[in-house]
Amino acid sequence: YQRRVHGSESNGRHSDTSCEKMHKLDNHIAAAVAGLNSDANILINYARVTAQRHSLTFQEPIPAEQLIQSLCDLKQGYTQFGGQRPFGVSFLFAGWDCYLGFQLYHSDPSGNYSAWKANSIGSNSAAAVSMLKQEWKEEMNIEESILLAMKVLSKTMDSSSLSSDKLEFSTVTLGSDLQPKFHILTQPELEKYLTKTKEIMEQELKEKEKSKEGAK
């Protein structure tokens, strides 16, 4: 989402490591950021080091929730004493591990975290969450999820229309080798999904107009 779940405003850079609001913590865990980038960078670096230390010590990837709990413990510590301020950043973490499979967590500046099926952070997040509650379905595949995210963005973002240069979308999926893979969508990929999203929304609008005419 733009400044939300799957994406954000971008300066046009696309890579599989990090963008302005999308960050790779390890091969199996990614984070989306809403808030102060400077604070987020400190926490992102901490999470990356923690993940690599675990891999070096135990010769296996760190479980997703264990990494998030460690990061949130650090965030919560900065709320306990005078003379220091909390980190001004919220996160959405998407990850996969062999214990719980795919997972999505939300963390706020206080250090609290919670697990979700779908969620949103940032501006207009309440409206986005309301739409997700109505339209998200358990059986959705990755393409349907991206299209829903774009639809939610188009109805809740501040600017008048979506464009690929204003969006960052990232995914965590399992490859054919059953290994997790973090990927940031390229501009051509975003354009393809934007076109499909517009077609879906136009079709929904036509169906609503037909239903109104039928009711008359």
XYZ file of N, CA and C in Angstrom:
648
model
N 0.833 -1.184 0.000
C 0.000 0.000 0.000
C 0.878 1.248 0.000
N 0.320 2.340 -0.457
C 1.047 3.596 -0.396
C 1.078 4.052 1.057
N 2.293 4.086 1.623
C 2.479 4.332 3.054
C 1.702 3.333 3.900
N 1.460 2.159 3.327
C 0.714 1.152 4.052
C 1.212 -0.247 3.756
N 0.315 -1.232 3.804
C 0.720 -2.626 3.903
C 1.738 -3.061 2.862
N 1.417 -2.940 1.582
C 2.289 -3.499 0.562
C 3.138 -2.475 -0.167
N 2.991 -1.194 0.102
C 3.769 -0.249 -0.680
C 3.723 1.139 -0.121
N 4.435 2.039 -0.811
C 4.488 3.407 -0.331
C 4.947 4.313 -1.448
N 5.008 5.602 -1.175
C 5.551 6.524 -2.154
C 7.003 6.164 -2.414
N 7.402 6.255 -3.652
C 8.731 5.788 -4.038
C 9.422 6.833 -4.890
N 10.758 6.788 -4.903
C 11.509 7.672 -5.786
C 11.894 6.950 -7.069
N 11.229 5.836 -7.349
C 11.477 5.135 -8.598
C 12.455 3.994 -8.486
N 13.089 3.809 -7.311
C 14.048 2.731 -7.162
C 13.319 1.421 -6.909
N 13.786 0.342 -7.538
C 13.227 -0.971 -7.277
C 14.373 -1.956 -7.174
N 14.433 -2.689 -6.076
C 15.437 -3.726 -5.908
C 14.858 -4.790 -5.009
N 15.579 -5.886 -4.803
C 15.121 -6.941 -3.925
C 15.768 -6.831 -2.552
N 16.282 -5.675 -2.180
C 16.867 -5.497 -0.853
C 16.054 -4.524 -0.032
N 15.884 -3.289 -0.513
C 15.047 -2.350 0.226
C 14.668 -1.189 -0.674
N 13.560 -0.528 -0.328
C 13.149 0.704 -0.966
C 12.906 1.715 0.136
N 12.142 2.741 -0.138
C 11.927 3.773 0.864
C 11.140 3.262 2.053
N 10.124 2.446 1.795
C 9.251 1.957 2.863
C 9.224 0.442 2.982
N 9.875 -0.264 2.078
C 9.908 -1.725 2.104
C 11.316 -2.194 2.436
N 11.433 -3.124 3.371
C 12.752 -3.573 3.808
C 12.795 -5.088 3.947
N 13.880 -5.661 3.490
C 14.128 -7.089 3.653
C 14.941 -7.298 4.925
N 14.377 -8.022 5.898
C 15.092 -8.302 7.137
C 15.922 -9.569 7.011
N 15.391 -10.553 6.340
C 16.079 -11.801 6.033
C 15.372 -12.380 4.814
N 15.849 -13.512 4.316
C 15.223 -14.072 3.122
C 13.749 -14.387 3.321
N 13.341 -14.609 4.567
C 11.978 -15.061 4.842
C 11.129 -14.031 5.585
N 11.643 -12.834 5.827
C 10.895 -11.816 6.572
C 11.098 -10.447 5.919
N 9.988 -9.722 5.722
C 10.033 -8.368 5.174
C 9.241 -7.437 6.087
N 9.520 -6.137 5.975
C 8.828 -5.155 6.805
C 8.419 -3.962 5.962
N 7.212 -3.448 6.235
C 6.746 -2.183 5.673
C 6.694 -1.166 6.806
N 7.040 0.084 6.500
C 7.253 1.114 7.516
C 6.275 2.255 7.334
N 5.755 2.780 8.458
C 4.995 4.027 8.468
C 5.506 4.862 9.632
N 6.034 6.037 9.328
C 6.569 6.888 10.392
C 7.894 7.496 10.005
N 8.761 7.665 10.985
C 10.051 8.322 10.773
C 11.056 7.333 10.180
N 11.534 7.632 8.984
C 12.483 6.733 8.330
C 13.778 6.587 9.120
N 14.233 7.669 9.758
C 15.485 7.607 10.517
C 15.366 6.631 11.683
N 14.221 6.653 12.380
C 13.994 5.697 13.457
C 13.859 4.284 12.908
N 13.167 4.154 11.785
C 12.967 2.839 11.183
C 14.296 2.204 10.787
N 15.222 3.001 10.259
C 16.512 2.460 9.819
C 17.286 1.831 10.963
N 17.217 2.454 12.155
C 17.903 1.894 13.320
C 17.323 0.529 13.676
N 15.993 0.445 13.688
C 15.336 -0.805 14.046
C 15.517 -1.872 12.972
N 15.506 -1.463 11.712
C 15.722 -2.414 10.616
C 17.118 -3.030 10.716
N 18.114 -2.188 10.966
C 19.491 -2.701 11.102
C 19.609 -3.647 12.291
N 18.944 -3.306 13.398
C 18.960 -4.184 14.572
C 18.347 -5.538 14.228
N 17.217 -5.515 13.524
C 16.541 -6.761 13.167
C 17.407 -7.617 12.233
N 18.077 -6.983 11.297
C 18.926 -7.730 10.366
C 20.089 -8.399 11.094
N 20.717 -7.664 12.011
C 21.833 -8.237 12.778
C 21.341 -9.376 13.653
N 20.183 -9.201 14.290
C 19.617 -10.252 15.137
C 19.337 -11.514 14.335
N 18.793 -11.354 13.148
C 18.491 -12.503 12.288
C 19.766 -13.237 11.882
N 20.818 -12.488 11.547
C 22.060 -13.126 11.121
C 22.777 -13.801 12.288
N 22.704 -13.205 13.472
C 23.295 -13.849 14.652
C 22.631 -15.189 14.944
N 21.303 -15.209 14.817
C 20.580 -16.463 15.044
C 20.989 -17.505 14.009
N 21.074 -17.103 12.747
C 21.462 -18.040 11.692
C 22.870 -18.585 11.922
N 23.778 -17.725 12.368
C 25.160 -18.139 12.610
C 25.245 -19.091 13.797
N 24.450 -18.820 14.833
C 24.517 -19.628 16.050
C 23.825 -20.976 15.888
N 22.624 -20.972 15.279
C 21.813 -22.182 15.231
C 21.760 -22.839 13.850
N 22.386 -22.197 12.869
C 22.424 -22.746 11.507
C 21.035 -22.974 10.932
N 20.105 -22.069 11.251
C 18.760 -22.098 10.682
C 18.173 -20.692 10.754
N 17.231 -20.370 9.885
C 16.625 -19.032 9.923
C 15.877 -18.807 11.230
N 15.881 -17.585 11.698
C 15.175 -17.242 12.925
C 13.661 -17.318 12.690
N 12.885 -17.911 13.619
C 11.421 -17.877 13.475
C 10.916 -16.443 13.411
N 9.914 -16.207 12.588
C 9.449 -14.840 12.340
C 9.024 -14.141 13.626
N 8.201 -14.803 14.434
C 7.707 -14.147 15.646
C 8.825 -13.888 16.645
N 9.817 -14.741 16.700
C 10.936 -14.530 17.613
C 11.701 -13.258 17.265
N 11.905 -13.017 15.965
C 12.590 -11.799 15.542
C 11.751 -10.560 15.871
N 10.458 -10.639 15.615
C 9.580 -9.496 15.865
C 9.491 -9.204 17.349
N 9.430 -10.243 18.165
C 9.379 -10.054 19.615
C 10.658 -9.386 20.114
N 11.797 -9.782 19.589
C 13.058 -9.162 19.982
C 13.078 -7.684 19.625
N 12.613 -7.361 18.429
C 12.567 -5.965 17.991
C 11.600 -5.150 18.855
N 10.450 -5.737 19.169
C 9.455 -5.019 19.977
C 9.913 -4.841 21.420
N 10.713 -5.777 21.937
C 11.291 -5.601 23.271
C 12.184 -4.369 23.300
N 12.962 -4.165 22.236
C 13.806 -2.969 22.148
C 12.954 -1.713 22.096
N 11.913 -1.726 21.277
C 11.019 -0.561 21.168
C 10.349 -0.250 22.505
N 9.901 -1.284 23.207
C 9.213 -1.069 24.462
C 10.142 -0.496 25.528
N 11.424 -0.875 25.480
C 12.391 -0.360 26.452
C 12.538 1.148 26.400
N 12.321 1.727 25.237
C 12.457 3.183 25.085
C 11.221 3.932 25.574
N 10.221 3.225 26.056
C 9.034 3.889 26.622
C 9.079 3.945 28.143
N 10.107 3.356 28.773
C 10.094 3.167 30.220
C 10.772 4.283 31.015
N 11.625 5.065 30.383
C 12.452 6.005 31.128
C 12.315 7.418 30.585
N 12.460 8.399 31.455
C 12.483 9.787 31.021
C 13.791 10.116 30.319
N 13.767 11.182 29.535
C 14.983 11.595 28.838
C 15.196 10.913 27.508
N 14.311 10.033 27.124
C 14.392 9.406 25.804
C 12.981 9.195 25.277
N 12.845 9.248 23.984
C 11.518 9.132 23.370
C 11.376 7.773 22.706
N 10.138 7.313 22.529
C 9.913 6.062 21.792
C 10.296 6.223 20.314
N 10.530 5.120 19.660
C 10.752 5.134 18.213
C 9.435 5.494 17.529
N 9.471 6.513 16.698
C 8.239 6.998 16.051
C 7.944 6.263 14.764
N 7.703 4.971 14.871
C 7.487 4.187 13.655
C 6.611 2.974 13.969
N 5.717 2.657 13.041
C 4.940 1.425 13.080
C 5.397 0.517 11.940
N 5.249 -0.778 12.153
C 5.683 -1.762 11.153
C 4.558 -2.731 10.829
N 4.577 -3.212 9.607
C 3.905 -4.454 9.244
C 4.988 -5.439 8.825
N 5.020 -6.587 9.471
C 6.002 -7.624 9.154
C 5.293 -8.777 8.453
N 5.830 -9.185 7.321
C 5.332 -10.373 6.616
C 6.458 -11.391 6.575
N 6.148 -12.632 6.946
C 7.207 -13.635 6.973
C 6.683 -15.043 6.832
N 7.605 -15.977 6.716
C 7.290 -17.397 6.642
C 8.349 -18.163 7.415
N 7.928 -19.163 8.163
C 8.884 -20.099 8.758
C 8.258 -21.484 8.800
N 9.058 -22.487 9.135
C 8.588 -23.872 9.089
C 7.686 -24.216 10.269
N 7.550 -23.295 11.217
C 6.743 -23.571 12.406
C 5.296 -23.113 12.235
N 5.109 -21.905 11.740
C 3.762 -21.333 11.629
C 3.365 -20.979 10.200
N 4.236 -21.229 9.231
C 3.915 -20.887 7.851
C 3.941 -19.386 7.629
N 3.046 -18.886 6.755
C 2.992 -17.456 6.467
C 2.371 -16.713 7.638
N 2.945 -15.542 7.951
C 2.499 -14.751 9.094
C 2.542 -13.264 8.764
N 1.645 -12.513 9.392
C 1.612 -11.060 9.260
C 1.456 -10.460 10.652
N 2.351 -9.532 11.011
C 2.317 -8.907 12.325
C 2.312 -7.392 12.189
N 1.624 -6.755 13.122
C 1.635 -5.291 13.220
C 2.303 -4.898 14.525
N 3.174 -3.908 14.492
C 3.841 -3.397 15.685
C 3.718 -1.879 15.717
N 3.342 -1.328 16.878
C 3.206 0.122 17.011
C 4.379 0.690 17.814
N 4.486 2.016 17.958
C 5.644 2.614 18.656
C 5.786 2.187 20.114
N 4.720 1.713 20.743
C 4.809 1.308 22.152
C 5.544 -0.015 22.335
N 5.712 -0.775 21.250
C 6.332 -2.091 21.351
C 5.339 -3.222 21.349
N 4.040 -2.920 21.381
C 3.034 -3.977 21.252
C 3.064 -4.558 19.840
N 2.791 -5.844 19.734
C 2.643 -6.431 18.396
C 1.499 -7.428 18.420
N 0.911 -7.661 17.259
C -0.224 -8.565 17.143
C -0.222 -9.195 15.758
N -0.792 -10.389 15.678
C -0.855 -11.123 14.408
C -2.167 -10.838 13.695
N -2.116 -10.785 12.364
C -3.288 -10.458 11.549
C -3.317 -11.330 10.303
N -4.507 -11.417 9.714
C -4.652 -12.001 8.380
C -4.435 -10.934 7.309
N -4.911 -9.719 7.579
C -4.718 -8.573 6.685
C -4.801 -7.320 7.536
N -3.991 -6.316 7.223
C -3.985 -5.108 8.047
C -3.402 -3.953 7.249
N -3.487 -2.757 7.832
C -2.985 -1.545 7.190
C -2.439 -0.614 8.258
N -1.397 0.138 7.912
C -0.854 1.169 8.791
C -0.656 2.444 7.981
N -0.531 3.562 8.673
C -0.310 4.834 7.998
C -1.586 5.642 7.869
N -1.541 6.666 7.041
C -2.687 7.562 6.875
C -3.871 6.820 6.271
N -5.070 7.162 6.758
C -6.316 6.545 6.289
C -6.355 5.035 6.503
N -5.576 4.544 7.474
C -5.515 3.095 7.672
C -6.847 2.532 8.171
N -7.613 3.323 8.939
C -8.892 2.823 9.453
C -9.847 2.481 8.310
N -9.904 3.353 7.291
C -10.764 3.087 6.138
C -10.262 1.871 5.365
N -8.936 1.736 5.258
C -8.372 0.596 4.536
C -8.676 -0.710 5.261
N -8.550 -0.716 6.592
C -8.841 -1.926 7.366
C -10.312 -2.307 7.229
N -11.183 -1.313 7.216
C -12.617 -1.576 7.048
C -12.891 -2.277 5.718
N -12.244 -1.814 4.646
C -12.421 -2.461 3.345
C -11.848 -3.877 3.336
N -10.695 -4.048 3.970
C -10.086 -5.377 4.013
C -10.978 -6.366 4.752
N -11.618 -5.909 5.833
C -12.518 -6.790 6.578
C -13.667 -7.273 5.706
N -14.123 -6.422 4.810
C -15.261 -6.768 3.961
C -14.860 -7.638 2.769
N -13.675 -7.413 2.209
C -13.363 -8.011 0.909
C -12.250 -9.055 0.927
N -11.424 -9.076 1.988
C -10.360 -10.082 2.020
C -10.943 -11.457 2.307
N -10.411 -12.475 1.613
C -10.861 -13.850 1.809
C -9.651 -14.759 2.011
N -9.859 -15.762 2.843
C -8.777 -16.685 3.209
C -8.169 -17.367 1.985
N -9.021 -17.687 0.994
C -8.558 -18.476 -0.151
C -7.894 -17.643 -1.243
N -7.722 -16.348 -1.044
C -7.104 -15.489 -2.062
C -5.663 -15.915 -2.352
N -5.298 -15.907 -3.651
C -3.908 -16.158 -4.012
C -3.136 -14.843 -4.043
N -1.862 -14.895 -4.424
C -1.012 -13.709 -4.345
C -1.477 -12.622 -5.307
N -1.915 -13.011 -6.509
C -2.370 -12.020 -7.486
C -3.646 -11.335 -7.017
N -4.582 -12.108 -6.501
C -5.832 -11.527 -6.002
C -5.582 -10.609 -4.814
N -4.609 -10.962 -3.982
C -4.273 -10.120 -2.832
C -3.690 -8.785 -3.274
N -2.821 -8.821 -4.278
C -2.227 -7.579 -4.793
C -3.301 -6.692 -5.413
N -4.215 -7.299 -6.178
C -5.296 -6.527 -6.794
C -6.194 -5.897 -5.729
N -6.469 -6.630 -4.648
C -7.272 -6.066 -3.569
C -6.539 -4.915 -2.897
N -5.237 -5.078 -2.687
C -4.452 -4.007 -2.076
C -4.494 -2.743 -2.925
N -4.387 -2.904 -4.244
C -4.446 -1.740 -5.127
C -5.832 -1.099 -5.125
N -6.853 -1.931 -5.064
C -8.217 -1.403 -5.007
C -8.432 -0.597 -3.736
N -7.961 -1.126 -2.613
C -8.075 -0.407 -1.342
C -7.310 0.905 -1.394
N -6.117 0.860 -1.963
C -5.313 2.083 -2.101
C -6.036 3.137 -2.924
N -6.619 2.706 -4.032
C -7.263 3.662 -4.935
C -8.421 4.382 -4.262
N -9.046 3.733 -3.276
C -10.208 4.324 -2.610
C -9.859 5.056 -1.319
N -8.628 4.891 -0.821
C -8.294 5.493 0.472
C -7.097 6.438 0.425
N -6.307 6.415 -0.638
C -5.130 7.282 -0.685
C -5.534 8.722 -0.959
N -4.640 9.650 -0.634
C -4.945 11.074 -0.731
C -4.925 11.590 -2.173
N -4.024 11.077 -3.006
C -3.950 11.561 -4.380
C -5.102 11.001 -5.203
N -5.360 11.628 -6.347
C -6.559 11.334 -7.131
C -6.490 10.012 -7.886
N -5.296 9.588 -8.284
C -5.186 8.356 -9.068
C -3.891 7.635 -8.738
N -3.902 6.320 -8.934
C -2.712 5.504 -8.699
C -1.798 5.544 -9.915
N -0.497 5.504 -9.656
C 0.483 5.372 -10.733
C 1.667 4.577 -10.205
N 2.330 3.872 -11.096
C 3.391 2.954 -10.677
C 4.561 3.670 -10.020
N 4.800 4.946 -10.372
C 5.941 5.650 -9.787
C 5.655 6.133 -8.362
N 4.418 5.985 -7.892
C 4.076 6.379 -6.527
C 3.882 5.186 -5.607
N 4.098 3.987 -6.123
C 3.799 2.780 -5.363
C 5.026 1.911 -5.169
N 5.065 1.225 -4.043
C 5.989 0.129 -3.807
C 5.176 -1.054 -3.303
N 5.283 -2.180 -3.951
C 4.631 -3.403 -3.509
C 5.712 -4.467 -3.327
N 5.644 -5.193 -2.232
C 6.575 -6.298 -2.017
C 5.815 -7.546 -1.612
N 6.398 -8.709 -1.875
C 5.769 -9.981 -1.548
C 6.786 -10.906 -0.884
N 6.283 -11.794 -0.045
C 7.061 -12.907 0.488
C 6.336 -14.174 0.067
N 6.973 -14.979 -0.746
C 6.347 -16.189 -1.290
C 7.294 -17.375 -1.143
N 6.763 -18.567 -1.371
C 7.589 -19.769 -1.430
C 7.877 -20.092 -2.886
N 9.156 -20.293 -3.215
C 9.540 -20.631 -4.567
C 9.307 -22.098 -4.876
N 9.655 -22.508 -6.096
C 9.487 -23.899 -6.500
C 10.346 -24.845 -5.668
N 11.416 -24.307 -5.064
C 12.278 -25.106 -4.191
C 11.810 -25.091 -2.743
N 10.601 -24.504 -2.513
C 9.996 -24.404 -1.182
C 10.816 -23.537 -0.230
N 11.583 -22.606 -0.796
C 12.328 -21.639 -0.001
C 11.652 -20.276 -0.112
N 11.558 -19.533 0.996
C 10.907 -18.214 0.952
C 11.710 -17.224 0.120
N 10.978 -16.340 -0.558
C 11.619 -15.360 -1.438
C 10.953 -14.004 -1.254
N 11.769 -12.981 -1.032
C 11.293 -11.603 -0.936
C 11.469 -10.935 -2.295
N 10.400 -10.268 -2.744
C 10.454 -9.634 -4.067
C 9.732 -8.300 -4.032
N 10.352 -7.272 -4.590
C 9.714 -5.967 -4.768
C 9.288 -5.850 -6.224
N 8.010 -5.594 -6.448
C 7.481 -5.555 -7.800
C 8.134 -4.443 -8.619
N 8.467 -4.777 -9.860
C 9.064 -3.812 -10.766
C 7.977 -2.905 -11.338
N 8.394 -1.840 -12.005
C 7.424 -0.911 -12.578
C 6.533 -1.576 -13.628
N 7.055 -2.418 -14.538
C 6.156 -3.111 -15.475
C 5.147 -4.007 -14.761
N 5.566 -4.674 -13.703
C 4.631 -5.511 -12.948
C 3.531 -4.664 -12.317
N 3.910 -3.523 -11.750
C 2.920 -2.628 -11.158
C 1.933 -2.118 -12.198
N 2.443 -1.769 -13.378
C 1.570 -1.290 -14.453
C 0.547 -2.353 -14.835
N 0.975 -3.608 -14.898
C 0.071 -4.706 -15.254
C -1.045 -4.823 -14.220
N -0.692 -4.778 -12.944
C -1.703 -4.899 -11.887
C -2.597 -3.664 -11.820
N -2.040 -2.499 -12.102
C -2.858 -1.286 -12.119
C -3.933 -1.361 -13.203
N -3.544 -1.854 -14.372
C -4.505 -2.002 -15.467
C -5.632 -2.958 -15.081
N -5.275 -4.081 -14.471
C -6.289 -5.048 -14.041
C -7.201 -4.461 -12.967
N -6.611 -3.694 -12.051
C -7.399 -3.086 -10.974
C -8.438 -2.123 -11.536
N -8.021 -1.306 -12.508
C -8.957 -0.359 -13.123
C -10.098 -1.090 -13.817
N -9.773 -2.199 -14.491
C -10.807 -2.979 -15.166
C -11.796 -3.564 -14.161
N -11.297 -4.074 -13.041
C -12.162 -4.653 -12.010
C -13.082 -3.591 -11.420
N -12.536 -2.408 -11.134
C -13.331 -1.347 -10.530
C -14.375 -0.812 -11.502
N -14.035 -0.733 -12.764
C -15.013 -0.307 -13.770
C -16.144 -1.322 -13.889
N -15.808 -2.608 -13.837
C -16.815 -3.647 -13.911
C -17.745 -3.602 -12.692
N -17.165 -3.379 -11.514
C -17.975 -3.281 -10.292
C -18.917 -2.084 -10.353
N -18.430 -0.976 -10.927
C -19.267 0.219 -11.061
C -20.451 -0.040 -11.993
N -20.196 -0.734 -13.100
C -21.279 -1.066 -14.040
C -22.320 -1.969 -13.377
N -21.859 -2.931 -12.581
C -22.785 -3.843 -11.903
C -23.643 -3.103 -10.883
N -23.054 -2.133 -10.183
C -23.817 -1.341 -9.225
C -24.887 -0.511 -9.918
N -24.525 0.089 -11.083
C -25.493 0.876 -11.840
C -26.641 0.013 -12.344
N -26.323 -1.216 -12.778
C -27.372 -2.131 -13.234
C -28.314 -2.513 -12.106
N -27.725 -2.752 -10.915
C -28.544 -3.148 -9.769
C -29.463 -2.004 -9.329
N -28.988 -0.759 -9.457
C -29.819 0.401 -9.124
C -30.985 0.535 -10.105
N -30.675 0.327 -11.396
C -31.729 0.393 -12.409
C -32.760 -0.701 -12.197
N -32.288 -1.893 -11.806
C -33.208 -2.995 -11.547
C -34.112 -2.725 -10.346
N -33.542 -2.059 -9.342
C -34.321 -1.731 -8.138
C -35.425 -0.738 -8.437
N -35.186 0.139 -9.414
C -36.210 1.129 -9.805
C -37.381 0.458 -10.513
